[in-house]
Amino acid sequence: MAAGNEWINGYLEAILDAGSKLRGGGQQRGAVSSLPRLEPAPALGLAAEESGAGAGAAYSPTRYFVEEVVRSFDDQALHKTWTKVVAMRNSQERNNRLENLCWRIWNVARQKKQVEWDYSREVARRKLEQELGSREAAEELSEGEKEKDTTSKPDSGAAHPSSETAAPAADQPRSRLARINSDVRLVSDEEEEQSRNRNLYIVLISIHGLVRGENMELGRDSDTGGQVKYVVELARALAATAGVRRVDLLTRQISCPDVDWTYGEPVEMLARLSSCDGDEDGGGESGAYIVRLPCGPRDQYIPKESLWPHIPEFVDRALTHITDVARSLGEQLHAPSDDPAAPPPAPAWPYVIHGHYADAAEVAASLATVLNVPMVMTGHSLGRNKLEQLLKLGRSPRDEVVQGTYKIARRVEAEETGLDTAEMVVTSTKQEIEEQWGLYDGFDVKVERKLRVRQRRGVSCLGRYMPRMAVIPPGMDFSFVDTQDIVDDKGDDLKMLIAGPGKAKKALPGIWSDVLRFFTNPHKPMILALSRPDPKKNVTTLLKAYGESRQLRELANLTLILGNRDDIEDMSGGGGAVLTAVLKLIDCYDLYGQVAYPKHHKQTDVPHIYRLAAKTKGVFINPALVEPFGLTIIEAAAYGLPVVATRNGGPVDILKALHNGLLVDPHDAAGITAALLGLVGDKARWAECRRNGLRNIHRFSWPHHCRLYLSHVAAYCDDNQQQQPLLRLPSSSTAAGSRSGADDSLSDSLRGLSLRISVDASHEPNAADSAAAIMDALRRRPASDKQAPPRGNSASRPMGFAPGTRQSLLVLAVDCYGEDRKPDLERLKEAIDLAMSAAGDGAGGRTGFVLSTGMTIPEAADALRACGIDPAAFDAMVCSSGAEICYPWKELTADEEYAGHVAFRWPGEHVRDAVPRLGKADYGGAQESDLAVDAAASSVHCHAYAASAASKVKKVDSIRQALRMRGFRCNLVYTRACTRLNVVPLSASRPRALRYLSIQWGIELSKVAVLVGESGDTDRERLLPGLHRTVILPGLVARGSEELLRGEDGYAMEDVVAMDSPNIVTLAQGQPAADLLKSI
């Protein structure tokens, strides 16, 4: 690794020579079971030079294995094997042990190559599908590209809200559409002034890790790193931005003895809005807050990979929190009217919900679709890139480490879900867009550009959608930078330190002494590299470039800050190998007295290290093979250090903005040498780069980041937000009454008491339940006699549908279908009887009933009547897999308000004909007719298809993937025992419909019980988790559809729902449902 592959040969030779103690150790002749298992590791890029000592012809088999196999393994694997056998030497065993060792390595290598081959074929197949989908979408979009709408509209993808209205297509320069703009754009003062009085409420979400405002424990574990620091500083900076009233950073509450008690505090204030100091209205509701919500085990700090099944619980708690804050802010911003008949103040819903990382992106997507507010996401690191890294380690995409430990399939699907919903994806660099997000089904650069063209021309996008990618570099806090110290170029304190520690006029940082003690001549400029000891950081190439250039060694010293270590032998991963290689190279080139490599440093020492390099008129270098962003480059620029950086990744955009350094090929040692000499050896150039960096560094400050962020959000989200009807909320008094259980007024009671009495039942009301009798009489009127509901704007309609006295809900979501794939009436009636009996005395008006099904509204009503049950016995029916809600006590038609709620981003007729073509199986002679449109079961927001057989159609995840590649965003549900596919809007689903009703009616989800069968439709697993209670009724569902949910590469059900949750219980044989529901 260092100077060739002689060290590997040396290891194997040592095994050949391994000795005479094997028999004494009690080992049997020829035993190989004592050899430790060799774990594959990333390629170390071993040089092809011939070995030095010990490369004799007698070891040509060894050389073969080294050259052909071992180059793909980390040195630590062989080193550990060698250390095991070195103490058990027996010359008679040398040939057997070497043979067994080599064959074991060869076998592992063959398996690794097979994995790589299989994965390459899968990648090629998927890439072909992506190209096919992209080409198909682009061709369809190009057909109507010349169409022009009679009225032009502003470009929803404009760079910022002050952009002029888009000109006709012929006037648009093509160069503006030919690439994704990654320039760091300054925001005008006029834009900032326009947003001062907007009173925005912004929600940030970052679930995993240990999040707090002060004394962040960065690096404590893999989940508590740069993302934690970023989101906390972003929340503070946004709260200080003009026009922002409140920022909530939602994270997981952790009450665990293993972590500090502060992580269990429900709320932590990060910043108070300065304009509200002393303002009664602003107290407690303005500024920035960390809001910690319980999620998963209360007494455990669990890694992010184990959080997936607990995400629905977090979503429900976040939904409750956001609803309460929105109502409170609305009442503050809009004073309630004195007129008791006036509607309550409109809630101040979030301006945007921003999810960070895959888990939070899924949370944000769920919240955004329920609340109909814009969503933004930031990936930070992506699952598909992680999968590629694991495959380089020889892991199979389906093995336990990839799916069992890292949950890669679950993570990738969460990221795809985020792309489905997001209006905007924030990236740090252009490279992240094209090389990382370009790997996903939900984003295609070519299709996105086509859609952008059509949006600018005011032409229909044919039901397709792609999120906009916004390059917004992370902000930085430069308050700790001592500007006076930067201006002082004399370096007097450094001279005093070099002259002697006792002569310094002021206390100097201890890290300076730790670094300078390595150098024979500390006066020379310092070349500084700061990174973790990772092969990808390419420190060895830097050392070779330095060691092989006499001119560079004479001109400058080299400082390597490579993390912290006590003993290299104890370091895990590739860190020990990198540091070992560094020490060998230093020895090889005899760089003692010229290279510093301190063992320890604190986070607070990093600014002092930059200052030290700047005072010596040094240079900072980042030679990484690929650098996703390059935060250290910005930090170095803030201290006046010119930089040399890799040309692969984020540094390209950073240096384009700062103009303070040079880009190099990280594989070209000679190029690195030339760049370093060009800066260190040319004082005028060094000074110019220093000035440029200090002058332009404000482009990476938090204020600028926030102004740019809000500008992009306004450009990409405001127009879409105006098209979405926002949720109404019951007044705070009504909601409080529902939660407290206090008696409601008669008018509230008349909106809907118990609705479970059949039209055939006779009932003599007494004085105690006269309100129920009145409502029952109204309900028995023929539908033709009932007054039609008011149409038009939902804001002008009364709350109407919300049963005012409901304090709890029973949701019946048992998917009962018989052998003929029609509703199993006997079991459906049994399930309804169980639900009704479970309500007990709740039937007086406190417990409501909701039917949730994949059937259409007429089908559900006919099934209920066939069971002898009046549909009006239910407060609401969620039908067509969540595409429709009707209130049967009012009318058996789809509610228009809910229809408007789920209509956003619905491709409508554009997707209808594509589903049969994309959904038919690729084998068995399947035809498009095997997935034929079922017009009778279709509706405005549900395309239904009749499936001839489960073996003739693709599974949900495969069809969704194909639709995503073409820009269609939908939910898909197989129902009626695999014989019907419902394609519904992205915002529509049975779980989301339930949360919609919970918000509209002011009923806490903790007071909702959902009854399901042991199997059901493909969306059944999404009905199980959450804050509500779930009761599994065994024996009621004979045939489900879950076999058509996911393929063998998909994630497991336990990654969606925690079946050991106390909120999920199974009704035991013979156990009364009423007793169970009362107990939970």
Tab-separated table of C-alpha atoms in Angstrom, residues 279-424:
chain	number	residue	atom	x	y	z
A	279	ASP	CA	-44.354	41.704	23.367
A	280	GLU	CA	-47.131	39.810	25.049
A	281	ASP	CA	-48.302	38.263	21.818
A	282	GLY	CA	-44.903	36.945	20.985
A	283	GLY	CA	-44.157	35.391	24.324
A	284	GLY	CA	-43.582	31.683	24.178
A	285	GLU	CA	-44.593	31.358	20.509
A	286	SER	CA	-41.842	33.175	18.614
A	287	GLY	CA	-38.221	32.298	17.995
A	288	ALA	CA	-36.488	28.946	17.497
A	289	TYR	CA	-37.146	25.816	19.548
A	290	ILE	CA	-35.981	22.236	19.712
A	291	VAL	CA	-39.131	20.173	20.241
A	292	ARG	CA	-38.486	16.603	21.357
A	293	LEU	CA	-41.212	14.068	20.703
A	294	PRO	CA	-41.310	10.524	22.134
A	295	CYS	CA	-40.772	7.876	19.502
A	296	GLY	CA	-40.065	4.207	20.052
A	297	PRO	CA	-38.667	2.836	23.323
A	298	ARG	CA	-38.709	5.617	25.911
A	299	ASP	CA	-35.701	4.394	27.855
A	300	GLN	CA	-33.375	3.519	24.963
A	301	TYR	CA	-31.088	5.504	22.697
A	302	ILE	CA	-31.303	3.496	19.509
A	303	PRO	CA	-29.438	3.969	16.210
A	304	LYS	CA	-31.165	5.474	13.199
A	305	GLU	CA	-31.359	2.099	11.466
A	306	SER	CA	-33.681	0.888	14.239
A	307	LEU	CA	-36.009	3.909	14.120
A	308	TRP	CA	-37.879	2.974	10.947
A	309	PRO	CA	-40.821	1.104	12.521
A	310	HIS	CA	-41.343	3.954	14.993
A	311	ILE	CA	-41.612	6.729	12.407
A	312	PRO	CA	-45.452	6.636	12.243
A	313	GLU	CA	-45.561	7.370	15.974
A	314	PHE	CA	-43.280	10.354	15.438
A	315	VAL	CA	-45.491	11.553	12.575
A	316	ASP	CA	-48.598	11.454	14.736
A	317	ARG	CA	-46.973	13.340	17.596
A	318	ALA	CA	-45.558	15.899	15.175
A	319	LEU	CA	-49.000	16.291	13.640
A	320	THR	CA	-50.498	17.063	17.040
A	321	HIS	CA	-47.741	19.534	17.873
A	322	ILE	CA	-47.933	21.371	14.557
A	323	THR	CA	-51.718	21.579	14.748
A	324	ASP	CA	-51.583	23.102	18.237
A	325	VAL	CA	-48.892	25.606	17.273
A	326	ALA	CA	-50.713	26.546	14.053
A	327	ARG	CA	-53.910	27.210	15.970
A	328	SER	CA	-52.105	29.231	18.640
A	329	LEU	CA	-50.154	31.313	16.117
A	330	GLY	CA	-53.332	31.899	14.137
A	331	GLU	CA	-55.081	33.251	17.203
A	332	GLN	CA	-52.117	35.536	17.941
A	333	LEU	CA	-51.831	36.874	14.422
A	334	HIS	CA	-55.579	37.235	13.860
A	335	ALA	CA	-57.481	38.416	16.904
A	336	PRO	CA	-60.721	36.464	17.417
A	337	SER	CA	-63.908	38.306	16.559
A	338	ASP	CA	-66.370	39.326	19.270
A	339	ASP	CA	-69.131	37.847	17.160
A	340	PRO	CA	-69.792	34.339	18.490
A	341	ALA	CA	-71.048	33.286	15.065
A	342	ALA	CA	-67.827	34.301	13.365
A	343	PRO	CA	-65.516	31.491	12.285
A	344	PRO	CA	-62.388	30.907	14.363
A	345	PRO	CA	-59.134	32.549	13.207
A	346	ALA	CA	-57.403	30.698	10.392
A	347	PRO	CA	-54.513	28.581	11.679
A	348	ALA	CA	-50.992	29.655	10.731
A	349	TRP	CA	-49.904	26.459	9.015
A	350	PRO	CA	-46.200	25.903	8.375
A	351	TYR	CA	-44.789	27.805	5.442
A	352	VAL	CA	-42.640	24.772	4.720
A	353	ILE	CA	-41.784	21.442	6.364
A	354	HIS	CA	-38.135	20.500	5.846
A	355	GLY	CA	-36.922	16.935	6.408
A	356	HIS	CA	-33.230	16.190	6.917
A	357	TYR	CA	-31.953	12.705	5.992
A	358	ALA	CA	-34.111	9.816	4.781
A	359	ASP	CA	-36.007	9.173	8.027
A	360	ALA	CA	-37.018	12.803	8.477
A	361	ALA	CA	-37.844	13.052	4.765
A	362	GLU	CA	-40.457	10.333	5.226
A	363	VAL	CA	-41.858	12.157	8.246
A	364	ALA	CA	-41.974	15.441	6.346
A	365	ALA	CA	-43.659	13.767	3.371
A	366	SER	CA	-46.363	12.302	5.615
A	367	LEU	CA	-46.979	15.623	7.364
A	368	ALA	CA	-46.971	17.611	4.144
A	369	THR	CA	-49.537	15.360	2.464
A	370	VAL	CA	-51.844	15.371	5.504
A	371	LEU	CA	-51.605	19.138	6.026
A	372	ASN	CA	-51.249	20.100	2.340
A	373	VAL	CA	-48.251	22.338	2.925
A	374	PRO	CA	-45.007	22.442	0.899
A	375	MET	CA	-42.193	20.074	1.723
A	376	VAL	CA	-38.434	20.486	1.314
A	377	MET	CA	-35.823	17.810	1.899
A	378	THR	CA	-32.064	17.550	2.309
A	379	GLY	CA	-30.483	14.139	1.866
A	380	HIS	CA	-27.167	14.755	3.719
A	381	SER	CA	-26.082	11.248	2.684
A	382	LEU	CA	-27.981	8.897	0.407
A	383	GLY	CA	-28.857	5.221	0.614
A	384	ARG	CA	-27.924	4.279	-2.937
A	385	ASN	CA	-24.419	5.626	-2.398
A	386	LYS	CA	-24.194	3.688	0.852
A	387	LEU	CA	-25.260	0.544	-0.996
A	388	GLU	CA	-22.465	0.972	-3.519
A	389	GLN	CA	-19.944	1.331	-0.696
A	390	LEU	CA	-21.190	-1.879	0.916
A	391	LEU	CA	-21.001	-3.731	-2.366
A	392	LYS	CA	-17.374	-2.729	-2.704
A	393	LEU	CA	-16.869	-4.530	0.586
A	394	GLY	CA	-18.163	-7.698	-1.037
A	395	ARG	CA	-21.642	-7.540	0.467
A	396	SER	CA	-24.614	-8.892	-1.426
A	397	PRO	CA	-27.545	-6.480	-1.832
A	398	ARG	CA	-29.706	-9.050	-0.061
A	399	ASP	CA	-27.421	-10.102	2.770
A	400	GLU	CA	-28.038	-9.513	6.451
A	401	VAL	CA	-25.606	-6.623	6.770
A	402	VAL	CA	-27.079	-4.597	3.902
A	403	GLN	CA	-30.752	-5.119	4.694
A	404	GLY	CA	-30.703	-6.351	8.291
A	405	THR	CA	-28.182	-3.901	9.745
A	406	TYR	CA	-28.257	-0.864	7.473
A	407	LYS	CA	-31.872	-1.231	6.239
A	408	ILE	CA	-30.790	0.061	2.840
A	409	ALA	CA	-33.981	-0.877	0.994
A	410	ARG	CA	-36.093	0.883	3.628
A	411	ARG	CA	-33.855	3.938	3.515
A	412	VAL	CA	-33.943	4.177	-0.282
A	413	GLU	CA	-37.732	3.916	-0.326
A	414	ALA	CA	-37.960	6.729	2.247
A	415	GLU	CA	-35.782	8.886	0.016
A	416	GLU	CA	-37.949	8.051	-2.995
A	417	THR	CA	-41.033	8.970	-0.944
A	418	GLY	CA	-39.409	12.294	-0.130
A	419	LEU	CA	-38.787	12.935	-3.838
A	420	ASP	CA	-42.446	12.135	-4.555
A	421	THR	CA	-43.669	14.837	-2.202
A	422	ALA	CA	-40.923	17.468	-2.081
A	423	GLU	CA	-41.308	20.750	-3.883
A	424	MET	CA	-37.577	21.339	-3.552
